């Protein structure tokens, strides 16, 4: 009896513990099993080199319900990843933007702009201003920050009194140029307009001081020596004398107090201060041959070329180049041939030509704005093309690349620069770039 009872208990126990019988899985069940093992394209990120996945699933279940009830379950999954030989994509270098600077560099030419201290420190514009300055130009011109001071530049006194020099603002521009591998055109060492008391470029202590002629010569030459010594090896080119005016009294302070010899004395001091610097005589309205200013500048160039100074046993000329200011009225511009003729005549006199201050004033053009900008663009192109065609012109400097600064030079309605007040390039910019591109293509 106990043995029967024990047999019944064993059978009941085995029946309760054994899994219930199930049917052999169908194809759809097998597919579900594969999907669970191998992730689909939508479930996993696709690598650059996509692997091939193979999954095999086998599920076998056999069950025999007997008194001893034996159950067998087998599940096998095989996952194989075979990498392909697809190469990784090759990285292509981003082409460098074509700028005025990149094209000028190709032909060994200086394309420059006056850069002002305020543009680098005014947080509203400084980032964009600095980017355009360094991207588009390989030469930086320092203007007001190197002037003596005066009512025209009340916040830019480099020499507030006879014994004090303040270089901080000019130093900032020099550091910017050095950081961006730009050469520097420095000016103006000697400049004396004082006909308008509300717009002078010399300090009161100088103009109102009771200095003798010899004292003024010493003050002028000391100024030149001090500035050029401070920037020795940093500024490569200087406007030594700017806009001499011998025609009338009451216009040029230095001419009135010292006489025409001040020009020669200034260049002597500059050459002794830095024998390796490029020294320029700069003037305005001197771009059409035969005009009063070109005639005077030509005679001055010839006189200076007949003089030299000896430094450490070597003979150095006083003058290297003539600076030509192209403040052009878009309603009455010079022709390309007129400009080229003037440049070539100065070259024949033995000096190089530097376009130091270029702006095209559109205020007198009575046409629609799009047409106005196209006229301006053509004039800029002609000026630069004449410079390059002459083969004696070594640089082309815009006196402020944006209307935001040039309006203070030629008027708020002049719109004289290649970039507008929001730093957008105007047709004039692209015209300048096209001219440089033409000459760069010839170099290939």
PDB file of C-alpha atoms in Angstrom, residues 182-440:
ATOM      1  CA  UNK A 182      50.810  92.932 -41.366  1.00  0.00           C
ATOM      2  CA  UNK A 183      53.403  95.513 -42.337  1.00  0.00           C
ATOM      3  CA  UNK A 184      52.855  99.046 -41.049  1.00  0.00           C
ATOM      4  CA  UNK A 185      52.683 102.430 -42.736  1.00  0.00           C
ATOM      5  CA  UNK A 186      53.178 105.078 -40.057  1.00  0.00           C
ATOM      6  CA  UNK A 187      52.233 108.705 -40.371  1.00  0.00           C
ATOM      7  CA  UNK A 188      52.296 111.590 -40.159  1.00  0.00           C
ATOM      8  CA  UNK A 189      55.575 112.577 -38.505  1.00  0.00           C
ATOM      9  CA  UNK A 190      55.507 116.208 -39.643  1.00  0.00           C
ATOM     10  CA  UNK A 191      52.267 117.899 -40.653  1.00  0.00           C
ATOM     11  CA  UNK A 192      51.313 121.474 -39.960  1.00  0.00           C
ATOM     12  CA  UNK A 193      47.870 122.636 -41.134  1.00  0.00           C
ATOM     13  CA  UNK A 194      46.630 125.407 -38.855  1.00  0.00           C
ATOM     14  CA  UNK A 195      44.459 127.602 -41.057  1.00  0.00           C
ATOM     15  CA  UNK A 196      41.302 126.470 -39.230  1.00  0.00           C
ATOM     16  CA  UNK A 197      41.587 126.851 -35.429  1.00  0.00           C
ATOM     17  CA  UNK A 198      38.804 124.309 -35.005  1.00  0.00           C
ATOM     18  CA  UNK A 199      40.674 121.717 -37.009  1.00  0.00           C
ATOM     19  CA  UNK A 200      44.369 121.761 -36.213  1.00  0.00           C
ATOM     20  CA  UNK A 201      46.775 118.839 -36.064  1.00  0.00           C
ATOM     21  CA  UNK A 202      49.353 120.424 -33.775  1.00  0.00           C
ATOM     22  CA  UNK A 203      49.067 121.036 -30.008  1.00  0.00           C
ATOM     23  CA  UNK A 204      48.612 124.504 -28.563  1.00  0.00           C
ATOM     24  CA  UNK A 205      51.858 124.332 -26.589  1.00  0.00           C
ATOM     25  CA  UNK A 206      53.724 124.175 -29.904  1.00  0.00           C
ATOM     26  CA  UNK A 207      51.743 126.669 -31.953  1.00  0.00           C
ATOM     27  CA  UNK A 208      51.428 129.228 -29.167  1.00  0.00           C
ATOM     28  CA  UNK A 209      54.908 128.768 -27.747  1.00  0.00           C
ATOM     29  CA  UNK A 210      57.407 131.521 -28.329  1.00  0.00           C
ATOM     30  CA  UNK A 211      60.009 129.264 -29.926  1.00  0.00           C
ATOM     31  CA  UNK A 212      62.800 130.456 -32.169  1.00  0.00           C
ATOM     32  CA  UNK A 213      63.426 128.882 -35.575  1.00  0.00           C
ATOM     33  CA  UNK A 214      66.319 126.819 -34.230  1.00  0.00           C
ATOM     34  CA  UNK A 215      64.236 125.647 -31.278  1.00  0.00           C
ATOM     35  CA  UNK A 216      61.442 124.551 -33.613  1.00  0.00           C
ATOM     36  CA  UNK A 217      63.918 122.619 -35.751  1.00  0.00           C
ATOM     37  CA  UNK A 218      65.179 120.837 -32.639  1.00  0.00           C
ATOM     38  CA  UNK A 219      61.630 120.090 -31.447  1.00  0.00           C
ATOM     39  CA  UNK A 220      60.673 118.690 -34.861  1.00  0.00           C
ATOM     40  CA  UNK A 221      63.777 116.552 -35.264  1.00  0.00           C
ATOM     41  CA  UNK A 222      63.557 115.308 -31.679  1.00  0.00           C
ATOM     42  CA  UNK A 223      59.962 114.279 -32.333  1.00  0.00           C
ATOM     43  CA  UNK A 224      60.957 112.297 -35.414  1.00  0.00           C
ATOM     44  CA  UNK A 225      63.851 110.601 -33.625  1.00  0.00           C
ATOM     45  CA  UNK A 226      61.780 109.697 -30.554  1.00  0.00           C
ATOM     46  CA  UNK A 227      58.895 108.167 -32.509  1.00  0.00           C
ATOM     47  CA  UNK A 228      61.067 106.239 -34.958  1.00  0.00           C
ATOM     48  CA  UNK A 229      63.366 104.951 -32.218  1.00  0.00           C
ATOM     49  CA  UNK A 230      60.354 103.725 -30.245  1.00  0.00           C
ATOM     50  CA  UNK A 231      59.103 101.765 -33.272  1.00  0.00           C
ATOM     51  CA  UNK A 232      62.467 100.748 -34.714  1.00  0.00           C
ATOM     52  CA  UNK A 233      62.044  97.390 -36.462  1.00  0.00           C
ATOM     53  CA  UNK A 234      58.261  97.503 -36.083  1.00  0.00           C
ATOM     54  CA  UNK A 235      57.160 100.207 -38.521  1.00  0.00           C
ATOM     55  CA  UNK A 236      58.729  99.696 -41.944  1.00  0.00           C
ATOM     56  CA  UNK A 237      57.381 102.736 -43.835  1.00  0.00           C
ATOM     57  CA  UNK A 238      56.768 106.324 -42.742  1.00  0.00           C
ATOM     58  CA  UNK A 239      55.051 109.389 -44.096  1.00  0.00           C
ATOM     59  CA  UNK A 240      57.747 111.818 -42.951  1.00  0.00           C
ATOM     60  CA  UNK A 241      56.289 115.058 -44.324  1.00  0.00           C
ATOM     61  CA  UNK A 242      52.592 115.297 -45.078  1.00  0.00           C
ATOM     62  CA  UNK A 243      50.966 117.899 -47.334  1.00  0.00           C
ATOM     63  CA  UNK A 244      53.605 120.639 -47.455  1.00  0.00           C
ATOM     64  CA  UNK A 245      51.997 123.887 -48.544  1.00  0.00           C
ATOM     65  CA  UNK A 246      54.323 126.649 -49.781  1.00  0.00           C
ATOM     66  CA  UNK A 247      51.774 128.712 -51.676  1.00  0.00           C
ATOM     67  CA  UNK A 248      50.235 130.911 -48.986  1.00  0.00           C
ATOM     68  CA  UNK A 249      51.044 132.043 -45.477  1.00  0.00           C
ATOM     69  CA  UNK A 250      48.851 130.796 -42.658  1.00  0.00           C
ATOM     70  CA  UNK A 251      48.386 127.265 -43.965  1.00  0.00           C
ATOM     71  CA  UNK A 252      51.511 125.224 -43.154  1.00  0.00           C
ATOM     72  CA  UNK A 253      52.891 125.935 -39.673  1.00  0.00           C
ATOM     73  CA  UNK A 254      56.310 124.441 -40.370  1.00  0.00           C
ATOM     74  CA  UNK A 255      56.731 126.246 -43.665  1.00  0.00           C
ATOM     75  CA  UNK A 256      55.767 129.572 -42.101  1.00  0.00           C
ATOM     76  CA  UNK A 257      58.110 129.211 -39.101  1.00  0.00           C
ATOM     77  CA  UNK A 258      61.111 127.394 -40.577  1.00  0.00           C
ATOM     78  CA  UNK A 259      60.818 127.760 -44.339  1.00  0.00           C
ATOM     79  CA  UNK A 260      60.891 125.152 -47.102  1.00  0.00           C
ATOM     80  CA  UNK A 261      64.071 123.702 -45.659  1.00  0.00           C
ATOM     81  CA  UNK A 262      61.973 122.014 -42.959  1.00  0.00           C
ATOM     82  CA  UNK A 263      61.232 119.250 -45.468  1.00  0.00           C
ATOM     83  CA  UNK A 264      64.924 118.445 -45.981  1.00  0.00           C
ATOM     84  CA  UNK A 265      65.649 118.681 -42.251  1.00  0.00           C
ATOM     85  CA  UNK A 266      62.786 116.316 -41.445  1.00  0.00           C
ATOM     86  CA  UNK A 267      64.000 113.679 -43.900  1.00  0.00           C
ATOM     87  CA  UNK A 268      67.571 113.974 -42.604  1.00  0.00           C
ATOM     88  CA  UNK A 269      66.379 113.263 -39.068  1.00  0.00           C
ATOM     89  CA  UNK A 270      64.210 110.361 -40.217  1.00  0.00           C
ATOM     90  CA  UNK A 271      66.983 108.713 -42.202  1.00  0.00           C
ATOM     91  CA  UNK A 272      69.384 108.957 -39.267  1.00  0.00           C
ATOM     92  CA  UNK A 273      66.759 107.560 -36.888  1.00  0.00           C
ATOM     93  CA  UNK A 274      66.108 104.458 -39.021  1.00  0.00           C
ATOM     94  CA  UNK A 275      68.375 103.931 -42.046  1.00  0.00           C
ATOM     95  CA  UNK A 276      66.302 100.942 -43.211  1.00  0.00           C
ATOM     96  CA  UNK A 277      62.843 102.523 -43.167  1.00  0.00           C
ATOM     97  CA  UNK A 278      61.012 103.523 -46.349  1.00  0.00           C
ATOM     98  CA  UNK A 279      60.587 107.310 -46.210  1.00  0.00           C
ATOM     99  CA  UNK A 280      57.733 109.013 -48.069  1.00  0.00           C
ATOM    100  CA  UNK A 281      56.799 112.570 -49.020  1.00  0.00           C
ATOM    101  CA  UNK A 282      52.994 112.528 -48.986  1.00  0.00           C
ATOM    102  CA  UNK A 283      50.622 114.993 -50.634  1.00  0.00           C
ATOM    103  CA  UNK A 284      47.024 115.507 -51.675  1.00  0.00           C
ATOM    104  CA  UNK A 285      45.547 116.429 -55.076  1.00  0.00           C
ATOM    105  CA  UNK A 286      48.778 115.268 -56.718  1.00  0.00           C
ATOM    106  CA  UNK A 287      47.405 112.559 -58.997  1.00  0.00           C
ATOM    107  CA  UNK A 288      46.942 114.467 -62.294  1.00  0.00           C
ATOM    108  CA  UNK A 289      50.187 115.306 -64.026  1.00  0.00           C
ATOM    109  CA  UNK A 290      50.725 119.027 -64.642  1.00  0.00           C
ATOM    110  CA  UNK A 291      48.660 120.227 -61.686  1.00  0.00           C
ATOM    111  CA  UNK A 292      50.101 122.679 -59.179  1.00  0.00           C
ATOM    112  CA  UNK A 293      50.622 119.995 -56.546  1.00  0.00           C
ATOM    113  CA  UNK A 294      52.226 117.425 -58.849  1.00  0.00           C
ATOM    114  CA  UNK A 295      54.606 120.055 -60.217  1.00  0.00           C
ATOM    115  CA  UNK A 296      55.679 121.094 -56.716  1.00  0.00           C
ATOM    116  CA  UNK A 297      56.055 117.503 -55.513  1.00  0.00           C
ATOM    117  CA  UNK A 298      58.110 116.588 -58.578  1.00  0.00           C
ATOM    118  CA  UNK A 299      60.517 119.487 -57.935  1.00  0.00           C
ATOM    119  CA  UNK A 300      60.779 118.519 -54.263  1.00  0.00           C
ATOM    120  CA  UNK A 301      61.496 114.902 -55.183  1.00  0.00           C
ATOM    121  CA  UNK A 302      64.291 115.998 -57.511  1.00  0.00           C
ATOM    122  CA  UNK A 303      65.810 118.220 -54.818  1.00  0.00           C
ATOM    123  CA  UNK A 304      65.715 115.516 -52.151  1.00  0.00           C
ATOM    124  CA  UNK A 305      67.130 112.944 -54.562  1.00  0.00           C
ATOM    125  CA  UNK A 306      70.233 115.102 -54.917  1.00  0.00           C
ATOM    126  CA  UNK A 307      70.855 114.844 -51.194  1.00  0.00           C
ATOM    127  CA  UNK A 308      71.953 111.992 -48.980  1.00  0.00           C
ATOM    128  CA  UNK A 309      73.316 111.256 -45.519  1.00  0.00           C
ATOM    129  CA  UNK A 310      76.229 109.085 -44.462  1.00  0.00           C
ATOM    130  CA  UNK A 311      75.573 106.569 -41.694  1.00  0.00           C
ATOM    131  CA  UNK A 312      78.275 104.147 -40.541  1.00  0.00           C
ATOM    132  CA  UNK A 313      80.240 104.766 -43.698  1.00  0.00           C
ATOM    133  CA  UNK A 314      77.297 104.099 -46.019  1.00  0.00           C
ATOM    134  CA  UNK A 315      75.509 106.646 -48.182  1.00  0.00           C
ATOM    135  CA  UNK A 316      71.723 106.686 -47.786  1.00  0.00           C
ATOM    136  CA  UNK A 317      69.253 108.674 -49.909  1.00  0.00           C
ATOM    137  CA  UNK A 318      66.898 110.984 -48.065  1.00  0.00           C
ATOM    138  CA  UNK A 319      63.773 109.913 -49.951  1.00  0.00           C
ATOM    139  CA  UNK A 320      62.359 106.577 -51.107  1.00  0.00           C
ATOM    140  CA  UNK A 321      58.911 107.382 -52.396  1.00  0.00           C
ATOM    141  CA  UNK A 322      56.125 109.818 -53.042  1.00  0.00           C
ATOM    142  CA  UNK A 323      52.720 109.274 -51.476  1.00  0.00           C
ATOM    143  CA  UNK A 324      49.676 110.033 -53.588  1.00  0.00           C
ATOM    144  CA  UNK A 325      46.318 110.676 -51.971  1.00  0.00           C
ATOM    145  CA  UNK A 326      43.402 109.604 -54.130  1.00  0.00           C
ATOM    146  CA  UNK A 327      40.462 111.468 -52.637  1.00  0.00           C
ATOM    147  CA  UNK A 328      38.390 111.223 -55.777  1.00  0.00           C
ATOM    148  CA  UNK A 329      35.053 112.831 -56.593  1.00  0.00           C
ATOM    149  CA  UNK A 330      33.020 110.100 -58.278  1.00  0.00           C
ATOM    150  CA  UNK A 331      31.252 112.770 -60.340  1.00  0.00           C
ATOM    151  CA  UNK A 332      34.566 113.930 -61.813  1.00  0.00           C
ATOM    152  CA  UNK A 333      37.207 111.212 -61.511  1.00  0.00           C
ATOM    153  CA  UNK A 334      40.603 111.094 -63.214  1.00  0.00           C
ATOM    154  CA  UNK A 335      40.994 108.567 -66.012  1.00  0.00           C
ATOM    155  CA  UNK A 336      43.074 105.463 -65.648  1.00  0.00           C
ATOM    156  CA  UNK A 337      45.555 106.834 -68.193  1.00  0.00           C
ATOM    157  CA  UNK A 338      45.927 110.119 -66.294  1.00  0.00           C
ATOM    158  CA  UNK A 339      46.781 108.242 -63.122  1.00  0.00           C
ATOM    159  CA  UNK A 340      49.185 105.877 -64.841  1.00  0.00           C
ATOM    160  CA  UNK A 341      50.996 108.806 -66.493  1.00  0.00           C
ATOM    161  CA  UNK A 342      51.472 110.550 -63.140  1.00  0.00           C
ATOM    162  CA  UNK A 343      52.774 107.407 -61.464  1.00  0.00           C
ATOM    163  CA  UNK A 344      55.231 106.750 -64.280  1.00  0.00           C
ATOM    164  CA  UNK A 345      56.590 110.314 -64.215  1.00  0.00           C
ATOM    165  CA  UNK A 346      57.384 110.016 -60.526  1.00  0.00           C
ATOM    166  CA  UNK A 347      59.013 106.668 -61.231  1.00  0.00           C
ATOM    167  CA  UNK A 348      61.212 108.329 -63.847  1.00  0.00           C
ATOM    168  CA  UNK A 349      62.295 110.804 -61.152  1.00  0.00           C
ATOM    169  CA  UNK A 350      63.817 107.903 -59.244  1.00  0.00           C
ATOM    170  CA  UNK A 351      61.233 107.185 -56.547  1.00  0.00           C
ATOM    171  CA  UNK A 352      58.521 104.632 -55.968  1.00  0.00           C
ATOM    172  CA  UNK A 353      54.840 105.487 -55.718  1.00  0.00           C
ATOM    173  CA  UNK A 354      52.594 104.670 -52.768  1.00  0.00           C
ATOM    174  CA  UNK A 355      48.834 105.229 -52.808  1.00  0.00           C
ATOM    175  CA  UNK A 356      48.518 106.260 -49.181  1.00  0.00           C
ATOM    176  CA  UNK A 357      44.920 107.467 -48.851  1.00  0.00           C
ATOM    177  CA  UNK A 358      42.242 106.320 -51.288  1.00  0.00           C
ATOM    178  CA  UNK A 359      38.520 107.097 -51.021  1.00  0.00           C
ATOM    179  CA  UNK A 360      35.854 107.617 -53.690  1.00  0.00           C
ATOM    180  CA  UNK A 361      33.244 110.194 -52.655  1.00  0.00           C
ATOM    181  CA  UNK A 362      29.818 109.494 -54.189  1.00  0.00           C
ATOM    182  CA  UNK A 363      27.886 112.398 -52.633  1.00  0.00           C
ATOM    183  CA  UNK A 364      27.792 114.409 -55.879  1.00  0.00           C
ATOM    184  CA  UNK A 365      26.541 111.542 -58.015  1.00  0.00           C
ATOM    185  CA  UNK A 366      22.880 112.217 -58.745  1.00  0.00           C
ATOM    186  CA  UNK A 367      21.893 108.693 -59.702  1.00  0.00           C
ATOM    187  CA  UNK A 368      20.096 105.793 -58.061  1.00  0.00           C
ATOM    188  CA  UNK A 369      21.984 104.008 -55.286  1.00  0.00           C
ATOM    189  CA  UNK A 370      22.740 100.825 -57.281  1.00  0.00           C
ATOM    190  CA  UNK A 371      24.155 102.893 -60.141  1.00  0.00           C
ATOM    191  CA  UNK A 372      26.093 105.044 -57.689  1.00  0.00           C
ATOM    192  CA  UNK A 373      27.811 101.992 -56.254  1.00  0.00           C
ATOM    193  CA  UNK A 374      28.650 100.647 -59.705  1.00  0.00           C
ATOM    194  CA  UNK A 375      30.269 103.955 -60.691  1.00  0.00           C
ATOM    195  CA  UNK A 376      32.275 103.907 -57.479  1.00  0.00           C
ATOM    196  CA  UNK A 377      33.338 100.320 -58.113  1.00  0.00           C
ATOM    197  CA  UNK A 378      34.662 101.141 -61.572  1.00  0.00           C
ATOM    198  CA  UNK A 379      36.676 104.093 -60.234  1.00  0.00           C
ATOM    199  CA  UNK A 380      38.264 101.956 -57.523  1.00  0.00           C
ATOM    200  CA  UNK A 381      39.121  99.341 -60.139  1.00  0.00           C
ATOM    201  CA  UNK A 382      40.678 101.944 -62.442  1.00  0.00           C
ATOM    202  CA  UNK A 383      42.783 103.434 -59.642  1.00  0.00           C
ATOM    203  CA  UNK A 384      44.183 100.070 -58.581  1.00  0.00           C
ATOM    204  CA  UNK A 385      44.695  98.931 -62.169  1.00  0.00           C
ATOM    205  CA  UNK A 386      46.629 102.121 -63.005  1.00  0.00           C
ATOM    206  CA  UNK A 387      48.805 101.549 -59.951  1.00  0.00           C
ATOM    207  CA  UNK A 388      49.655  97.984 -60.949  1.00  0.00           C
ATOM    208  CA  UNK A 389      50.097  98.791 -64.640  1.00  0.00           C
ATOM    209  CA  UNK A 390      52.640 101.510 -63.874  1.00  0.00           C
ATOM    210  CA  UNK A 391      55.043  98.998 -62.282  1.00  0.00           C
ATOM    211  CA  UNK A 392      56.360 101.725 -59.956  1.00  0.00           C
ATOM    212  CA  UNK A 393      53.400 101.693 -57.555  1.00  0.00           C
ATOM    213  CA  UNK A 394      54.105  99.511 -54.522  1.00  0.00           C
ATOM    214  CA  UNK A 395      50.985  99.792 -52.394  1.00  0.00           C
ATOM    215  CA  UNK A 396      47.330 100.797 -52.390  1.00  0.00           C
ATOM    216  CA  UNK A 397      45.940 101.958 -49.046  1.00  0.00           C
ATOM    217  CA  UNK A 398      42.302 102.827 -48.370  1.00  0.00           C
ATOM    218  CA  UNK A 399      41.805 105.549 -45.786  1.00  0.00           C
ATOM    219  CA  UNK A 400      39.317 103.497 -43.781  1.00  0.00           C
ATOM    220  CA  UNK A 401      37.802 100.361 -45.346  1.00  0.00           C
ATOM    221  CA  UNK A 402      34.296 101.011 -43.942  1.00  0.00           C
ATOM    222  CA  UNK A 403      31.937 103.956 -44.266  1.00  0.00           C
ATOM    223  CA  UNK A 404      31.723 103.893 -40.479  1.00  0.00           C
ATOM    224  CA  UNK A 405      35.131 105.604 -40.307  1.00  0.00           C
ATOM    225  CA  UNK A 406      35.574 107.258 -43.711  1.00  0.00           C
ATOM    226  CA  UNK A 407      32.486 109.413 -43.160  1.00  0.00           C
ATOM    227  CA  UNK A 408      34.509 111.430 -40.655  1.00  0.00           C
ATOM    228  CA  UNK A 409      37.075 112.151 -43.368  1.00  0.00           C
ATOM    229  CA  UNK A 410      34.938 113.015 -46.392  1.00  0.00           C
ATOM    230  CA  UNK A 411      31.400 113.397 -45.020  1.00  0.00           C
ATOM    231  CA  UNK A 412      28.552 111.174 -43.884  1.00  0.00           C
ATOM    232  CA  UNK A 413      26.893 111.195 -47.306  1.00  0.00           C
ATOM    233  CA  UNK A 414      30.067 110.280 -49.192  1.00  0.00           C
ATOM    234  CA  UNK A 415      29.790 106.493 -48.701  1.00  0.00           C
ATOM    235  CA  UNK A 416      33.371 106.458 -49.906  1.00  0.00           C
ATOM    236  CA  UNK A 417      34.693 103.076 -48.726  1.00  0.00           C
ATOM    237  CA  UNK A 418      34.500  99.525 -50.156  1.00  0.00           C
ATOM    238  CA  UNK A 419      32.494  98.318 -47.110  1.00  0.00           C
ATOM    239  CA  UNK A 420      29.318  99.926 -45.792  1.00  0.00           C
ATOM    240  CA  UNK A 421      28.686 100.960 -42.181  1.00  0.00           C
ATOM    241  CA  UNK A 422      27.535  97.435 -41.309  1.00  0.00           C
ATOM    242  CA  UNK A 423      30.754  95.987 -42.760  1.00  0.00           C
ATOM    243  CA  UNK A 424      29.047  94.472 -45.777  1.00  0.00           C
ATOM    244  CA  UNK A 425      31.189  94.473 -48.935  1.00  0.00           C
ATOM    245  CA  UNK A 426      30.009  96.850 -51.648  1.00  0.00           C
ATOM    246  CA  UNK A 427      30.564  96.452 -55.407  1.00  0.00           C
ATOM    247  CA  UNK A 428      33.793  98.437 -54.947  1.00  0.00           C
ATOM    248  CA  UNK A 429      35.220  95.609 -52.845  1.00  0.00           C
ATOM    249  CA  UNK A 430      34.545  93.025 -55.532  1.00  0.00           C
ATOM    250  CA  UNK A 431      35.937  95.354 -58.198  1.00  0.00           C
ATOM    251  CA  UNK A 432      39.214  95.641 -56.276  1.00  0.00           C
ATOM    252  CA  UNK A 433      39.296  91.886 -55.815  1.00  0.00           C
ATOM    253  CA  UNK A 434      38.748  91.295 -59.529  1.00  0.00           C
ATOM    254  CA  UNK A 435      41.691  93.535 -60.433  1.00  0.00           C
ATOM    255  CA  UNK A 436      44.004  91.735 -58.017  1.00  0.00           C
ATOM    256  CA  UNK A 437      42.737  88.390 -59.297  1.00  0.00           C
ATOM    257  CA  UNK A 438      43.607  89.393 -62.861  1.00  0.00           C
ATOM    258  CA  UNK A 439      47.206  90.089 -61.902  1.00  0.00           C
ATOM    259  CA  UNK A 440      47.405  86.978 -59.727  1.00  0.00           C
TER     260      UNK A 440
END
